[in-house]
Tab-separated table of C-alpha atoms in Angstrom:
chain	number	residue	atom	x	y	z
A	4	UNK	CA	180.125	445.617	59.637
A	5	UNK	CA	180.693	448.490	62.088
A	6	UNK	CA	177.773	449.102	64.396
A	7	UNK	CA	177.195	452.642	63.083
A	8	UNK	CA	176.687	451.184	59.593
A	9	UNK	CA	174.324	448.528	60.934
A	10	UNK	CA	172.302	451.135	62.809
A	11	UNK	CA	172.139	453.296	59.668
A	12	UNK	CA	170.912	450.298	57.696
A	13	UNK	CA	168.095	449.974	60.244
A	14	UNK	CA	167.307	453.682	59.976
A	15	UNK	CA	168.598	454.368	63.489
A	16	UNK	CA	171.045	457.152	64.288
A	17	UNK	CA	173.959	456.135	66.488
A	18	UNK	CA	173.884	457.841	69.890
A	19	UNK	CA	177.112	459.057	71.418
A	20	UNK	CA	177.934	460.822	74.684
A	21	UNK	CA	179.486	463.685	72.719
A	22	UNK	CA	176.676	464.344	70.230
A	23	UNK	CA	173.647	463.325	72.339
A	24	UNK	CA	174.688	463.856	75.973
A	25	UNK	CA	171.150	464.011	77.420
A	26	UNK	CA	169.784	460.930	75.668
A	27	UNK	CA	172.976	458.969	76.250
A	28	UNK	CA	173.048	459.896	79.954
A	29	UNK	CA	169.454	458.687	80.365
A	30	UNK	CA	170.190	455.385	78.608
A	31	UNK	CA	173.305	454.924	80.727
A	32	UNK	CA	171.245	455.612	83.886
A	33	UNK	CA	168.586	453.067	82.873
A	34	UNK	CA	171.319	450.593	81.950
A	35	UNK	CA	172.865	450.948	85.400
A	36	UNK	CA	169.425	450.412	86.957
A	37	UNK	CA	169.015	447.186	84.979
A	38	UNK	CA	172.541	446.082	85.897
A	39	UNK	CA	172.037	446.872	89.583
A	40	UNK	CA	168.621	445.153	89.696
A	41	UNK	CA	170.262	441.757	89.185
A	42	UNK	CA	167.517	440.914	86.674
A	43	UNK	CA	168.938	439.104	83.659
A	44	UNK	CA	165.984	439.003	81.243
A	45	UNK	CA	164.214	442.354	80.971
A	46	UNK	CA	161.065	442.774	78.911
A	47	UNK	CA	160.460	446.163	77.326
A	48	UNK	CA	156.714	446.741	77.184
A	49	UNK	CA	155.473	449.606	74.998
A	50	UNK	CA	152.483	451.757	75.883
A	51	UNK	CA	150.500	451.955	72.649
A	52	UNK	CA	151.199	451.397	68.983
A	53	UNK	CA	153.342	454.509	68.453
A	54	UNK	CA	156.128	453.374	70.780
A	55	UNK	CA	159.027	451.712	68.979
A	56	UNK	CA	160.884	449.446	71.401
A	57	UNK	CA	163.616	447.797	69.329
A	58	UNK	CA	165.690	450.923	68.489
A	59	UNK	CA	165.573	451.911	72.150
A	60	UNK	CA	166.574	448.385	73.204
A	61	UNK	CA	169.588	448.438	70.868
A	62	UNK	CA	170.796	451.801	72.168
A	63	UNK	CA	170.188	450.624	75.741
A	64	UNK	CA	172.190	447.452	75.047
A	65	UNK	CA	175.111	449.513	73.739
A	66	UNK	CA	174.939	451.769	76.826
A	67	UNK	CA	174.976	448.660	79.036
A	68	UNK	CA	178.181	447.450	77.387
A	69	UNK	CA	179.721	450.875	78.011
A	70	UNK	CA	179.019	450.339	81.725
A	71	UNK	CA	181.062	447.121	81.578
A	72	UNK	CA	178.157	444.685	81.290
A	73	UNK	CA	178.504	442.262	78.390
A	74	UNK	CA	177.437	440.498	76.275
A	75	UNK	CA	173.896	441.771	75.703
A	76	UNK	CA	171.245	440.277	73.417
A	77	UNK	CA	168.242	442.194	72.094
A	78	UNK	CA	165.447	439.696	71.461
A	79	UNK	CA	162.964	440.878	68.840
A	80	UNK	CA	160.231	438.637	70.221
A	81	UNK	CA	157.461	440.062	68.051
A	82	UNK	CA	157.440	437.180	65.570
A	83	UNK	CA	154.143	438.285	64.014
A	84	UNK	CA	155.668	441.599	62.879
A	85	UNK	CA	159.446	441.531	63.541
A	86	UNK	CA	161.153	444.917	63.585
A	87	UNK	CA	164.634	443.618	62.804
A	88	UNK	CA	163.981	441.164	60.009
A	89	UNK	CA	165.579	443.650	57.580
A	90	UNK	CA	168.939	442.626	59.060
A	91	UNK	CA	168.602	439.213	57.496
A	92	UNK	CA	168.364	438.128	53.909
A	93	UNK	CA	165.416	435.750	53.781
A	94	UNK	CA	165.100	433.239	50.989
A	95	UNK	CA	161.712	432.396	49.509
A	96	UNK	CA	160.227	429.350	51.192
A	97	UNK	CA	162.314	429.801	54.337
A	98	UNK	CA	160.929	428.283	57.507
A	99	UNK	CA	160.391	430.843	60.295
A	100	UNK	CA	163.148	430.570	62.889
A	101	UNK	CA	164.978	432.863	65.282
A	102	UNK	CA	168.505	433.883	64.280
A	103	UNK	CA	171.117	435.719	66.355
A	104	UNK	CA	173.227	438.367	64.585
A	105	UNK	CA	176.063	440.531	65.981
A	106	UNK	CA	175.196	444.218	65.703
A	107	UNK	CA	177.886	445.954	67.790
A	108	UNK	CA	180.770	444.979	70.026
A	109	UNK	CA	179.294	442.563	72.607
A	110	UNK	CA	175.740	443.290	71.388
A	111	UNK	CA	173.683	440.879	69.309
A	112	UNK	CA	170.087	440.842	68.161
A	113	UNK	CA	167.858	437.839	67.736
A	114	UNK	CA	165.050	438.162	65.242
A	115	UNK	CA	162.875	436.115	62.953
A	116	UNK	CA	164.358	434.752	59.753
A	117	UNK	CA	161.667	433.650	57.371
A	118	UNK	CA	158.111	434.834	56.877
A	119	UNK	CA	156.289	436.425	59.832
A	120	UNK	CA	154.530	433.881	61.989
A	121	UNK	CA	150.730	434.258	62.359
A	122	UNK	CA	151.057	433.480	66.089
A	123	UNK	CA	153.882	434.115	68.565
A	124	UNK	CA	156.495	431.344	68.383
A	125	UNK	CA	156.435	430.697	72.124
A	126	UNK	CA	158.476	427.490	72.211
A	127	UNK	CA	161.207	429.017	70.017
A	128	UNK	CA	161.276	432.138	72.170
A	129	UNK	CA	161.525	430.097	75.362
A	130	UNK	CA	164.417	428.040	73.951
A	131	UNK	CA	166.191	431.221	72.886
A	132	UNK	CA	165.774	432.774	76.327
A	133	UNK	CA	167.096	429.610	78.015
A	134	UNK	CA	170.200	429.664	75.797
A	135	UNK	CA	170.643	433.394	76.355
A	136	UNK	CA	170.546	432.962	80.125
A	137	UNK	CA	173.673	430.810	79.801
A	138	UNK	CA	175.597	433.083	77.449
A	139	UNK	CA	174.484	436.698	78.039
A	140	UNK	CA	174.739	439.129	80.917
A	141	UNK	CA	171.322	440.514	79.937
A	142	UNK	CA	168.591	439.878	77.398
A	143	UNK	CA	166.427	442.862	76.471
A	144	UNK	CA	163.179	441.401	75.113
A	145	UNK	CA	160.727	443.405	73.011
A	146	UNK	CA	157.232	442.625	74.327
A	147	UNK	CA	155.457	444.575	71.562
A	148	UNK	CA	152.119	442.979	70.794
A	149	UNK	CA	152.142	440.401	73.600
A	150	UNK	CA	149.630	442.139	75.844
A	151	UNK	CA	147.502	443.330	72.922
A	152	UNK	CA	147.286	439.748	71.624
A	153	UNK	CA	146.491	438.355	75.073
A	154	UNK	CA	149.864	436.651	75.597
A	155	UNK	CA	151.110	438.985	78.328
A	156	UNK	CA	150.870	436.511	81.178
A	157	UNK	CA	152.999	433.956	79.339
A	158	UNK	CA	155.605	436.543	78.436
A	159	UNK	CA	155.741	437.775	82.041
A	160	UNK	CA	156.793	434.259	83.090
A	161	UNK	CA	159.789	434.365	80.733
A	162	UNK	CA	161.262	437.633	81.992
A	163	UNK	CA	162.743	438.628	85.334
A	164	UNK	CA	161.622	442.253	85.099
A	165	UNK	CA	159.601	444.566	82.882
A	166	UNK	CA	160.455	448.118	81.869
A	167	UNK	CA	157.449	450.037	80.554
A	168	UNK	CA	158.282	452.267	77.580
A	169	UNK	CA	156.109	455.313	76.802
A	170	UNK	CA	156.412	458.327	74.510
A	171	UNK	CA	156.577	461.697	76.230
A	172	UNK	CA	153.674	463.950	75.183
A	173	UNK	CA	152.083	461.099	73.213
A	174	UNK	CA	151.250	458.121	75.446
A	175	UNK	CA	147.949	458.645	77.252
A	176	UNK	CA	147.952	458.527	81.028
A	177	UNK	CA	145.046	456.075	81.223
A	178	UNK	CA	146.840	453.655	78.885
A	179	UNK	CA	150.035	453.983	80.906
A	180	UNK	CA	148.132	453.251	84.134
A	181	UNK	CA	146.396	450.253	82.521
A	182	UNK	CA	149.702	448.757	81.351
A	183	UNK	CA	151.289	449.520	84.716
A	184	UNK	CA	148.508	447.574	86.458
A	185	UNK	CA	149.254	444.486	84.325
A	186	UNK	CA	152.885	444.257	85.450
A	187	UNK	CA	153.493	442.307	88.680
A	188	UNK	CA	154.991	444.710	91.274
A	189	UNK	CA	158.030	442.483	91.870
A	190	UNK	CA	158.861	442.662	88.149
A	191	UNK	CA	158.234	446.372	87.633
A	192	UNK	CA	161.403	448.340	86.811
A	193	UNK	CA	159.420	451.531	86.203
A	194	UNK	CA	158.634	453.678	83.161
A	195	UNK	CA	161.063	454.990	80.563
A	196	UNK	CA	159.842	458.014	78.594
A	197	UNK	CA	161.217	458.373	75.069
A	198	UNK	CA	161.231	461.507	72.914
């Protein structure tokens, strides 16, 4: 399936340099920053409940491949409420497990197949990250829910860097500062504002 069709299936418009030059340029800039940081596993940490990380991570992964960095995996690590489970056909009675699916050229996503897990599947996530370190240039990991559920410290040990994601004109400054204070300075890649 072409990646535009896959993105449409997920309800995500495809970004292109021709049609969305500003947004694409920003994603390309952030992608270069990730590439140049030398950090392989990057957690994307949302500020608040209204910030959707996975669509941004997919577009960022595609921009990274356009800068010559490949392959990229987007890890939908929110196993209690996975954003990408609609990509997979889940049979009744399926056991929760993480499954990797190609979504674009040199871009794959890993998400939960099976019913949502009541608690984060830490051992499965750690195994997936270890495998991804051997096969991917970068892993972009959605950290949605980890800090809210009190699992932020564990997740911070799995990633090399954290990019904070906030919504322009929506995320509150005090919440942004609180999240910023939770990220170790040596892991902090800064804040990305989305529209």
